Tab-separated table of C-alpha atoms and ligand atoms in Angstrom:
chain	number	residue	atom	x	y	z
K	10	UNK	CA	22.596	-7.379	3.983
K	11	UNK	CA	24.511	-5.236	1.317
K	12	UNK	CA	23.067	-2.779	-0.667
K	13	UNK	CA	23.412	-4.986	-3.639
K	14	UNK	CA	21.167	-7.709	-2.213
K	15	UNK	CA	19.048	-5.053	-1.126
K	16	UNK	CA	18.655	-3.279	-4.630
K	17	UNK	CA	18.065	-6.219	-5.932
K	18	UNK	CA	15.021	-7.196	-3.526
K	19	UNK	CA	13.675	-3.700	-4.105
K	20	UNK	CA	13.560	-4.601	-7.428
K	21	UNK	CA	11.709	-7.784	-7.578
K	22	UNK	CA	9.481	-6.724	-5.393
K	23	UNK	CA	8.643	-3.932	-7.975
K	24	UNK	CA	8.847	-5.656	-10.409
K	25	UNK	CA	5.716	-8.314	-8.789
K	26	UNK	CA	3.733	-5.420	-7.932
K	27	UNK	CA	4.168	-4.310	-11.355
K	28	UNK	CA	3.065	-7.656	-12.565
K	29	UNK	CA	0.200	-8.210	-10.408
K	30	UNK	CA	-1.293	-4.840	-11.858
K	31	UNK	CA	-0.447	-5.525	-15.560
K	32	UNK	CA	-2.007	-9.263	-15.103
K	33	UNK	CA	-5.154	-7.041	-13.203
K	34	UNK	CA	-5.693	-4.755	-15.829
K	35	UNK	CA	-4.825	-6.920	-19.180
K	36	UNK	CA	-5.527	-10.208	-17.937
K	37	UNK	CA	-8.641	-12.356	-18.887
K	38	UNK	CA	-11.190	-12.505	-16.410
K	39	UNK	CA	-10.049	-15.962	-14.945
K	40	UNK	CA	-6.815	-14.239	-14.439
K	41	UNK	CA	-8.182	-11.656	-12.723
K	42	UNK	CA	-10.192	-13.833	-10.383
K	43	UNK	CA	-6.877	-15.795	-9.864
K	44	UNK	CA	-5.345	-12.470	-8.682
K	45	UNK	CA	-8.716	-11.494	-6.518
K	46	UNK	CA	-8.619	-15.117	-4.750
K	47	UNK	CA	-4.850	-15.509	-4.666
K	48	UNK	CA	-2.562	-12.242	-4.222
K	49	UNK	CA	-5.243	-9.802	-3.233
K	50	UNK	CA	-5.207	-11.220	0.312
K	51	UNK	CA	-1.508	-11.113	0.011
K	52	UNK	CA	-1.341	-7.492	-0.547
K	53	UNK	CA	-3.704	-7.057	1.877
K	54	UNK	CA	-2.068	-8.445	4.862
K	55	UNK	CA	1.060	-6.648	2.863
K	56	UNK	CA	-0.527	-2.962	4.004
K	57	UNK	CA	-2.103	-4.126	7.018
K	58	UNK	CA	1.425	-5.036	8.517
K	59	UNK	CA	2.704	-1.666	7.360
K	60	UNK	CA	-0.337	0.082	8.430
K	61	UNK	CA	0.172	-1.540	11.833
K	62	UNK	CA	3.561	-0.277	12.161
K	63	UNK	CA	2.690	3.248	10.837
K	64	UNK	CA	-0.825	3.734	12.518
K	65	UNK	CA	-1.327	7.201	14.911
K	66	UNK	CA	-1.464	7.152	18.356
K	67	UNK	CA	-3.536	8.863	20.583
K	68	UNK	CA	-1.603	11.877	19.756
K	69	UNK	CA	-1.871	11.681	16.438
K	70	UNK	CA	1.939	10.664	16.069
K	71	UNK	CA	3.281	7.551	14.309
K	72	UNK	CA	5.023	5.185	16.527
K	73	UNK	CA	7.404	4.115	13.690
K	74	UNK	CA	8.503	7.271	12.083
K	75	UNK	CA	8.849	9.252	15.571
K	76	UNK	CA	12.171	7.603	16.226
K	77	UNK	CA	13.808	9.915	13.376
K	78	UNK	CA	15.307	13.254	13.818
K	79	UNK	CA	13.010	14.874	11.339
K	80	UNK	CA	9.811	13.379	13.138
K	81	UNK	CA	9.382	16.462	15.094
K	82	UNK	CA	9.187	18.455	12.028
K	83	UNK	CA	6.476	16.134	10.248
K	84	UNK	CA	3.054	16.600	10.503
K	85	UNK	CA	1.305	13.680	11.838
K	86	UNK	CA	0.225	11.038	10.929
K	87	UNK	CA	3.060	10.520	8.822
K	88	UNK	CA	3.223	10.063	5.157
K	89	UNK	CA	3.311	6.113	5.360
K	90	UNK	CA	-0.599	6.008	6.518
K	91	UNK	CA	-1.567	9.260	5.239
K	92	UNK	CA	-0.690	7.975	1.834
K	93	UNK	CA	-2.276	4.192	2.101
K	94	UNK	CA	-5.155	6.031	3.294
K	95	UNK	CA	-5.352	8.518	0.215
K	96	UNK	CA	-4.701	5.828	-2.233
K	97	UNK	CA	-7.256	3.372	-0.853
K	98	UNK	CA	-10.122	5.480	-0.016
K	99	UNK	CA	-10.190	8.713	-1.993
K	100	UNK	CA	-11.627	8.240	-5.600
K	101	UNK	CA	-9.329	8.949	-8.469
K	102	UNK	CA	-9.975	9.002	-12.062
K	103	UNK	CA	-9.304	5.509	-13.187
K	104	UNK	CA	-12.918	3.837	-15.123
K	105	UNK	CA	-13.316	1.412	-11.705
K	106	UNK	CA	-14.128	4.097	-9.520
K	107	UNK	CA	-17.612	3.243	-10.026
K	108	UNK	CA	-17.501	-0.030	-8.881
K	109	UNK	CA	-14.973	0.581	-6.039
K	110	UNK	CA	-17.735	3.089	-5.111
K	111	UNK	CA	-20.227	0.271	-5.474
K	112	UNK	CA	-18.090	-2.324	-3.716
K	113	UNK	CA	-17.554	0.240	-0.724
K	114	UNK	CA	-21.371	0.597	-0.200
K	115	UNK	CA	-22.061	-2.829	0.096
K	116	UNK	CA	-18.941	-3.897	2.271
I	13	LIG	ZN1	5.138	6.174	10.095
């Protein structure tokens, strides 16, 4: 694949994550359930795959990243799953924390 194609995958992949959250956050409610019903699963299995790939072993080490010269130098887990972790389960300042708080406690 050549870096072109690449680029250009990079970028319409941004670009859909860009418009899934635009749609989320502007979007009239039946939009937004359309996005709950339809792409949230998508995204979902989206980080679960990567999570897979990325997720500690026993030691604490990430199977994926390890392979790399700098692995020895990272602290584990790596930055892949520390960062999905952070941005899905530590509250930030966006007006939804409330009900992601909400939605946690009941799920
Ligand atoms: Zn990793």
């Amino acid at each position: 694949m050549s870096v072109t194609v690449f680029s250009q995958l990079d970028r319409s992949l941004h670009e859909h994550l860009a418009t899934l959250v635009r749609l989320a956050s502007t979007g009239d409610d039946e939009t937004a359930v359309d996005l709950a019903r339809c792409e949230l699963p998508r995204v979902v299995a989206v980080v679960k795959a990567l999570l897979d790939e990325h997720t500690p072993d026993e030691h604490g080490r990430c199977p994926t990243c390890r392979t790399r010269w700098w692995s020895r130098r990272l602290p584990a887990p790596c930055r892949a799953y520390l960062g999905a972790q952070l941005c899905l389960t530590v509250a930030g300042d966006d007006p939804y924390d409330e009900h992601r708080r909400h939605l946690r406690s009941v799920g």
